[in-house]
PDB file of C-alpha atoms in Angstrom:
ATOM      1  CA  MET O   1      77.509 106.512 104.494  1.00  0.00           C
ATOM      2  CA  LYS O   2      78.325 103.013 105.923  1.00  0.00           C
ATOM      3  CA  ILE O   3      80.462 100.482 104.276  1.00  0.00           C
ATOM      4  CA  ILE O   4      79.378  96.842 104.905  1.00  0.00           C
ATOM      5  CA  CYS O   5      81.404  94.022 104.035  1.00  0.00           C
ATOM      6  CA  ILE O   6      81.299  90.530 103.927  1.00  0.00           C
ATOM      7  CA  GLY O   7      83.606  87.950 104.976  1.00  0.00           C
ATOM      8  CA  ARG O   8      84.569  84.556 103.899  1.00  0.00           C
ATOM      9  CA  ASN O   9      82.337  84.492 100.620  1.00  0.00           C
ATOM     10  CA  TYR O  10      84.235  82.514  98.393  1.00  0.00           C
ATOM     11  CA  THR O  11      85.212  78.626  99.535  1.00  0.00           C
ATOM     12  CA  ALA O  12      88.878  79.180  98.048  1.00  0.00           C
ATOM     13  CA  HIS O  13      89.558  82.054 100.311  1.00  0.00           C
ATOM     14  CA  ILE O  14      88.393  80.289 103.085  1.00  0.00           C
ATOM     15  CA  ASN O  15      90.347  77.518 102.683  1.00  0.00           C
ATOM     16  CA  GLU O  16      93.892  79.362 102.260  1.00  0.00           C
ATOM     17  CA  LEU O  17      93.057  81.200 105.607  1.00  0.00           C
ATOM     18  CA  GLU O  18      92.236  77.820 107.199  1.00  0.00           C
ATOM     19  CA  ASN O  19      88.933  79.529 108.420  1.00  0.00           C
ATOM     20  CA  GLU O  20      85.360  77.620 108.902  1.00  0.00           C
ATOM     21  CA  LYS O  21      83.142  78.113 106.030  1.00  0.00           C
ATOM     22  CA  PRO O  22      80.465  79.925 107.847  1.00  0.00           C
ATOM     23  CA  GLU O  23      76.851  79.097 108.298  1.00  0.00           C
ATOM     24  CA  GLU O  24      75.666  82.534 107.447  1.00  0.00           C
ATOM     25  CA  PRO O  25      77.470  85.548 106.181  1.00  0.00           C
ATOM     26  CA  VAL O  26      80.221  87.062 107.984  1.00  0.00           C
ATOM     27  CA  VAL O  27      79.394  90.657 108.383  1.00  0.00           C
ATOM     28  CA  PHE O  28      81.775  93.760 109.501  1.00  0.00           C
ATOM     29  CA  ILE O  29      81.825  97.475 108.881  1.00  0.00           C
ATOM     30  CA  LYS O  30      84.362  99.995 107.942  1.00  0.00           C
ATOM     31  CA  PRO O  31      83.616 103.656 108.863  1.00  0.00           C
ATOM     32  CA  ASP O  32      83.785 106.293 106.302  1.00  0.00           C
ATOM     33  CA  SER O  33      86.770 107.468 107.713  1.00  0.00           C
ATOM     34  CA  SER O  34      88.910 104.681 106.181  1.00  0.00           C
ATOM     35  CA  VAL O  35      87.624 105.065 102.515  1.00  0.00           C
ATOM     36  CA  LEU O  36      91.039 106.231 100.800  1.00  0.00           C
ATOM     37  CA  PRO O  37      90.608 109.625  99.172  1.00  0.00           C
ATOM     38  CA  LYS O  38      90.856 109.091  95.185  1.00  0.00           C
ATOM     39  CA  GLN O  39      94.284 109.696  93.559  1.00  0.00           C
ATOM     40  CA  GLN O  40      95.934 109.197  96.852  1.00  0.00           C
ATOM     41  CA  ASP O  41      98.557 106.540  97.367  1.00  0.00           C
ATOM     42  CA  PHE O  42      98.173 104.281 100.342  1.00  0.00           C
ATOM     43  CA  TYR O  43     100.532 104.516 102.988  1.00  0.00           C
ATOM     44  CA  ILE O  44     101.267 101.250 105.174  1.00  0.00           C
ATOM     45  CA  PRO O  45     100.296 101.801 108.719  1.00  0.00           C
ATOM     46  CA  GLU O  46     102.993 101.972 111.355  1.00  0.00           C
ATOM     47  CA  PHE O  47     101.101  99.489 113.361  1.00  0.00           C
ATOM     48  CA  SER O  48     101.426  96.495 111.178  1.00  0.00           C
ATOM     49  CA  ASN O  49     104.274  94.614 109.525  1.00  0.00           C
ATOM     50  CA  ASP O  50     101.979  92.550 107.123  1.00  0.00           C
ATOM     51  CA  VAL O  51      98.691  94.479 105.369  1.00  0.00           C
ATOM     52  CA  HIS O  52      97.278  92.490 102.660  1.00  0.00           C
ATOM     53  CA  TYR O  53      95.422  93.455  99.567  1.00  0.00           C
ATOM     54  CA  GLU O  54      91.771  91.669  99.161  1.00  0.00           C
ATOM     55  CA  VAL O  55      90.183  92.825  96.091  1.00  0.00           C
ATOM     56  CA  GLU O  56      86.035  92.847  96.046  1.00  0.00           C
ATOM     57  CA  VAL O  57      83.150  93.494  94.072  1.00  0.00           C
ATOM     58  CA  LEU O  58      81.420  96.343  95.510  1.00  0.00           C
ATOM     59  CA  VAL O  59      77.638  97.672  94.819  1.00  0.00           C
ATOM     60  CA  LYS O  60      76.400 101.324  95.685  1.00  0.00           C
ATOM     61  CA  ILE O  61      73.051 101.375  97.404  1.00  0.00           C
ATOM     62  CA  LYS O  62      70.504 103.954  95.699  1.00  0.00           C
ATOM     63  CA  LYS O  63      67.417 104.308  98.203  1.00  0.00           C
ATOM     64  CA  VAL O  64      66.638 103.279 101.841  1.00  0.00           C
ATOM     65  CA  GLY O  65      65.289  99.851 102.877  1.00  0.00           C
ATOM     66  CA  LYS O  66      65.171  97.588 105.221  1.00  0.00           C
ATOM     67  CA  HIS O  67      63.854  93.835 105.580  1.00  0.00           C
ATOM     68  CA  ILE O  68      64.299  93.971 101.681  1.00  0.00           C
ATOM     69  CA  GLY O  69      63.592  90.708 100.206  1.00  0.00           C
ATOM     70  CA  LYS O  70      65.763  89.216  97.750  1.00  0.00           C
ATOM     71  CA  GLU O  71      63.781  89.305  94.991  1.00  0.00           C
ATOM     72  CA  PHE O  72      63.479  93.087  95.327  1.00  0.00           C
ATOM     73  CA  ALA O  73      67.086  93.826  96.106  1.00  0.00           C
ATOM     74  CA  PRO O  74      68.156  94.439  92.636  1.00  0.00           C
ATOM     75  CA  THR O  75      65.914  97.552  92.537  1.00  0.00           C
ATOM     76  CA  TYR O  76      68.377  98.886  95.115  1.00  0.00           C
ATOM     77  CA  TYR O  77      71.510  99.151  93.184  1.00  0.00           C
ATOM     78  CA  ASP O  78      72.067 100.400  89.479  1.00  0.00           C
ATOM     79  CA  GLU O  79      75.714 100.550  90.134  1.00  0.00           C
ATOM     80  CA  VAL O  80      78.749  97.819  90.647  1.00  0.00           C
ATOM     81  CA  GLY O  81      82.281  98.407  91.195  1.00  0.00           C
ATOM     82  CA  LEU O  82      85.697  97.052  92.406  1.00  0.00           C
ATOM     83  CA  GLY O  83      87.652  97.872  95.412  1.00  0.00           C
ATOM     84  CA  ILE O  84      90.358  96.802  98.218  1.00  0.00           C
ATOM     85  CA  ASP O  85      89.547  95.717 101.466  1.00  0.00           C
ATOM     86  CA  PHE O  86      92.854  96.561 103.173  1.00  0.00           C
ATOM     87  CA  THR O  87      93.700  94.014 106.034  1.00  0.00           C
ATOM     88  CA  ALA O  88      96.371  94.580 108.371  1.00  0.00           C
ATOM     89  CA  ARG O  89      96.769  90.709 108.871  1.00  0.00           C
ATOM     90  CA  ASP O  90      99.149  90.766 111.622  1.00  0.00           C
ATOM     91  CA  LEU O  91      96.584  92.743 113.808  1.00  0.00           C
ATOM     92  CA  GLN O  92      93.587  91.049 112.858  1.00  0.00           C
ATOM     93  CA  SER O  93      95.415  87.240 113.794  1.00  0.00           C
ATOM     94  CA  LYS O  94      95.911  88.618 117.259  1.00  0.00           C
ATOM     95  CA  LEU O  95      92.419  90.046 117.830  1.00  0.00           C
ATOM     96  CA  LYS O  96      90.773  86.845 116.403  1.00  0.00           C
ATOM     97  CA  GLU O  97      92.787  84.514 118.690  1.00  0.00           C
ATOM     98  CA  LYS O  98      91.458  86.813 121.720  1.00  0.00           C
ATOM     99  CA  GLY O  99      87.819  86.425 120.457  1.00  0.00           C
ATOM    100  CA  LEU O 100      88.048  90.159 119.830  1.00  0.00           C
ATOM    101  CA  PRO O 101      86.443  92.238 116.766  1.00  0.00           C
ATOM    102  CA  TRP O 102      88.406  92.809 113.957  1.00  0.00           C
ATOM    103  CA  GLU O 103      87.803  96.835 113.530  1.00  0.00           C
ATOM    104  CA  LYS O 104      91.149  97.954 114.318  1.00  0.00           C
ATOM    105  CA  ALA O 105      92.704  95.533 111.216  1.00  0.00           C
ATOM    106  CA  LYS O 106      90.132  96.038 108.812  1.00  0.00           C
ATOM    107  CA  GLY O 107      88.496 100.107 109.556  1.00  0.00           C
ATOM    108  CA  PHE O 108      91.750 102.029 109.725  1.00  0.00           C
ATOM    109  CA  ASP O 109      92.333 105.304 107.609  1.00  0.00           C
ATOM    110  CA  GLY O 110      92.661 104.305 104.058  1.00  0.00           C
ATOM    111  CA  ALA O 111      91.790 100.872 104.296  1.00  0.00           C
ATOM    112  CA  ALA O 112      89.188 101.057 101.674  1.00  0.00           C
ATOM    113  CA  VAL O 113      89.948 101.398  98.198  1.00  0.00           C
ATOM    114  CA  ILE O 114      86.569 102.226  95.976  1.00  0.00           C
ATOM    115  CA  GLY O 115      87.556 102.142  92.364  1.00  0.00           C
ATOM    116  CA  GLU O 116      85.428 103.959  89.638  1.00  0.00           C
ATOM    117  CA  TRP O 117      81.745 102.592  89.292  1.00  0.00           C
ATOM    118  CA  LEU O 118      79.877 101.282  86.287  1.00  0.00           C
ATOM    119  CA  PRO O 119      76.012 100.871  85.222  1.00  0.00           C
ATOM    120  CA  LYS O 120      74.695  97.667  86.262  1.00  0.00           C
ATOM    121  CA  LYS O 121      72.887  97.659  82.972  1.00  0.00           C
ATOM    122  CA  ASP O 122      76.114  97.161  81.370  1.00  0.00           C
ATOM    123  CA  PHE O 123      76.561  93.726  82.379  1.00  0.00           C
ATOM    124  CA  LYS O 124      74.273  90.895  81.115  1.00  0.00           C
ATOM    125  CA  ASP O 125      74.464  88.898  84.753  1.00  0.00           C
ATOM    126  CA  ILE O 126      75.721  90.390  87.751  1.00  0.00           C
ATOM    127  CA  ASN O 127      76.172  87.293  88.957  1.00  0.00           C
ATOM    128  CA  ASP O 128      78.996  86.124  86.208  1.00  0.00           C
ATOM    129  CA  LEU O 129      81.465  88.872  86.403  1.00  0.00           C
ATOM    130  CA  ASN O 130      85.170  88.373  86.136  1.00  0.00           C
ATOM    131  CA  PHE O 131      87.216  90.672  88.092  1.00  0.00           C
ATOM    132  CA  LYS O 132      91.119  90.913  88.827  1.00  0.00           C
ATOM    133  CA  LEU O 133      93.900  92.596  90.970  1.00  0.00           C
ATOM    134  CA  VAL O 134      97.239  93.105  89.310  1.00  0.00           C
ATOM    135  CA  LYS O 135     100.760  93.870  91.214  1.00  0.00           C
ATOM    136  CA  ASN O 136     103.375  95.038  89.629  1.00  0.00           C
ATOM    137  CA  ASN O 137     102.173  93.505  86.183  1.00  0.00           C
ATOM    138  CA  GLU O 138     101.110  90.038  87.532  1.00  0.00           C
ATOM    139  CA  ILE O 139      98.079  88.836  88.246  1.00  0.00           C
ATOM    140  CA  VAL O 140      97.324  87.755  92.055  1.00  0.00           C
ATOM    141  CA  GLN O 141      93.868  87.656  92.484  1.00  0.00           C
ATOM    142  CA  GLU O 142      91.398  86.615  89.697  1.00  0.00           C
ATOM    143  CA  GLY O 143      87.447  85.867  90.693  1.00  0.00           C
ATOM    144  CA  ASN O 144      84.042  85.573  89.501  1.00  0.00           C
ATOM    145  CA  THR O 145      81.067  86.379  91.377  1.00  0.00           C
ATOM    146  CA  SER O 146      79.405  82.884  90.386  1.00  0.00           C
ATOM    147  CA  LEU O 147      81.647  81.365  92.864  1.00  0.00           C
ATOM    148  CA  MET O 148      80.114  83.593  95.596  1.00  0.00           C
ATOM    149  CA  LEU O 149      78.351  81.648  98.529  1.00  0.00           C
ATOM    150  CA  TRP O 150      76.108  84.238  98.989  1.00  0.00           C
ATOM    151  CA  LYS O 151      75.290  86.018  95.539  1.00  0.00           C
ATOM    152  CA  ILE O 152      74.629  90.000  95.581  1.00  0.00           C
ATOM    153  CA  ASP O 153      71.236  90.258  96.096  1.00  0.00           C
ATOM    154  CA  GLU O 154      71.260  87.735  98.869  1.00  0.00           C
ATOM    155  CA  ILE O 155      73.636  89.977 100.674  1.00  0.00           C
ATOM    156  CA  ILE O 156      71.719  92.884 100.558  1.00  0.00           C
ATOM    157  CA  ALA O 157      68.559  90.842 101.434  1.00  0.00           C
ATOM    158  CA  TYR O 158      70.733  89.726 104.551  1.00  0.00           C
ATOM    159  CA  VAL O 159      72.369  92.404 105.800  1.00  0.00           C
ATOM    160  CA  SER O 160      69.177  94.628 105.892  1.00  0.00           C
ATOM    161  CA  THR O 161      67.697  92.663 108.328  1.00  0.00           C
ATOM    162  CA  PHE O 162      70.156  94.162 110.765  1.00  0.00           C
ATOM    163  CA  PHE O 163      71.180  97.321 109.189  1.00  0.00           C
ATOM    164  CA  MET O 164      68.954 100.105 107.543  1.00  0.00           C
ATOM    165  CA  LEU O 165      70.270 100.749 103.949  1.00  0.00           C
ATOM    166  CA  LYS O 166      70.565 104.185 103.052  1.00  0.00           C
ATOM    167  CA  LYS O 167      71.537 106.295  99.801  1.00  0.00           C
ATOM    168  CA  GLY O 168      75.270 105.757  99.264  1.00  0.00           C
ATOM    169  CA  ASP O 169      76.146 102.964 101.238  1.00  0.00           C
ATOM    170  CA  ILE O 170      78.610 100.727  99.998  1.00  0.00           C
ATOM    171  CA  ILE O 171      78.725  96.537 100.316  1.00  0.00           C
ATOM    172  CA  PHE O 172      82.019  95.022  99.692  1.00  0.00           C
ATOM    173  CA  THR O 173      80.848  91.598  98.641  1.00  0.00           C
ATOM    174  CA  GLY O 174      83.954  89.332  99.681  1.00  0.00           C
ATOM    175  CA  THR O 175      87.419  88.592  98.270  1.00  0.00           C
ATOM    176  CA  PRO O 176      88.323  85.037  96.107  1.00  0.00           C
ATOM    177  CA  ALA O 177      91.746  83.442  96.934  1.00  0.00           C
ATOM    178  CA  GLY O 178      95.056  85.055  96.392  1.00  0.00           C
ATOM    179  CA  VAL O 179      95.586  87.590  99.087  1.00  0.00           C
ATOM    180  CA  GLY O 180      99.005  88.391  99.828  1.00  0.00           C
ATOM    181  CA  LYS O 181     101.276  91.118 101.369  1.00  0.00           C
ATOM    182  CA  ILE O 182     101.665  94.770  99.989  1.00  0.00           C
ATOM    183  CA  SER O 183     105.375  96.520 100.666  1.00  0.00           C
ATOM    184  CA  PRO O 184     106.293  99.820  99.447  1.00  0.00           C
ATOM    185  CA  ASN O 185     106.640 100.568  95.949  1.00  0.00           C
ATOM    186  CA  ASP O 186     104.196  97.949  94.766  1.00  0.00           C
ATOM    187  CA  TYR O 187     101.610  99.088  92.216  1.00  0.00           C
ATOM    188  CA  LEU O 188      98.209  97.617  92.050  1.00  0.00           C
ATOM    189  CA  SER O 189      95.269  97.803  89.582  1.00  0.00           C
ATOM    190  CA  GLY O 190      91.630  96.321  89.553  1.00  0.00           C
ATOM    191  CA  SER O 191      89.583  95.348  87.048  1.00  0.00           C
ATOM    192  CA  LEU O 192      85.981  94.125  86.179  1.00  0.00           C
ATOM    193  CA  GLU O 193      85.205  92.629  82.874  1.00  0.00           C
ATOM    194  CA  ASP O 194      88.352  94.040  81.648  1.00  0.00           C
ATOM    195  CA  LYS O 195      87.846  97.711  82.436  1.00  0.00           C
ATOM    196  CA  GLU O 196      90.549  99.276  84.814  1.00  0.00           C
ATOM    197  CA  LEU O 197      88.790 100.751  87.559  1.00  0.00           C
ATOM    198  CA  PHE O 198      91.390 101.793  90.041  1.00  0.00           C
ATOM    199  CA  THR O 199      95.410 101.941  90.112  1.00  0.00           C
ATOM    200  CA  LEU O 200      97.312 102.561  93.092  1.00  0.00           C
ATOM    201  CA  LYS O 201     100.815 103.121  94.450  1.00  0.00           C
ATOM    202  CA  ILE O 202     102.175 101.802  97.883  1.00  0.00           C
ATOM    203  CA  LYS O 203     103.979 103.843  99.895  1.00  0.00           C
TER     204      LYS O 203
END
């Protein structure tokens, strides 16, 4: 199983980090070892003093495919979910300054939180899903998939030209504005269309 992540897919998030708007999707990979085990707390790694939460809508691939046409992309997933792409922002900034890959800042152990999955058929329009992240009873991120620069089916078509998609692969589709630092004793919860899909304690 691989985790394919899309960066800079919401304009407001691009602006808050003062990044350039990309001409095509920004793609990076998290290893399967980055998945935080269910019911486990997240421990802030010793190598970072500035770990940020980034809530994202997820899709789970259900069959093998490569060079998938956008019109066929909906047949490659039946489930959607919500998760967190934890990012060691201080480390990422240093790597970006040197033009180096981000994996150490994005792919460390526990950096991928994957919540519960919901059937795609439960939603009228996959491109109009509301989602949010709550930290200590305060909403810190809110988004809607209609605001994506590249919609889910476009993402599947695009990444499948570079990587063969396999059953069980997960795509993180990008985060909206509002990313921020976590601290010990924080409590996070994520909801998709008002259905809570994960809760998490920070240590």
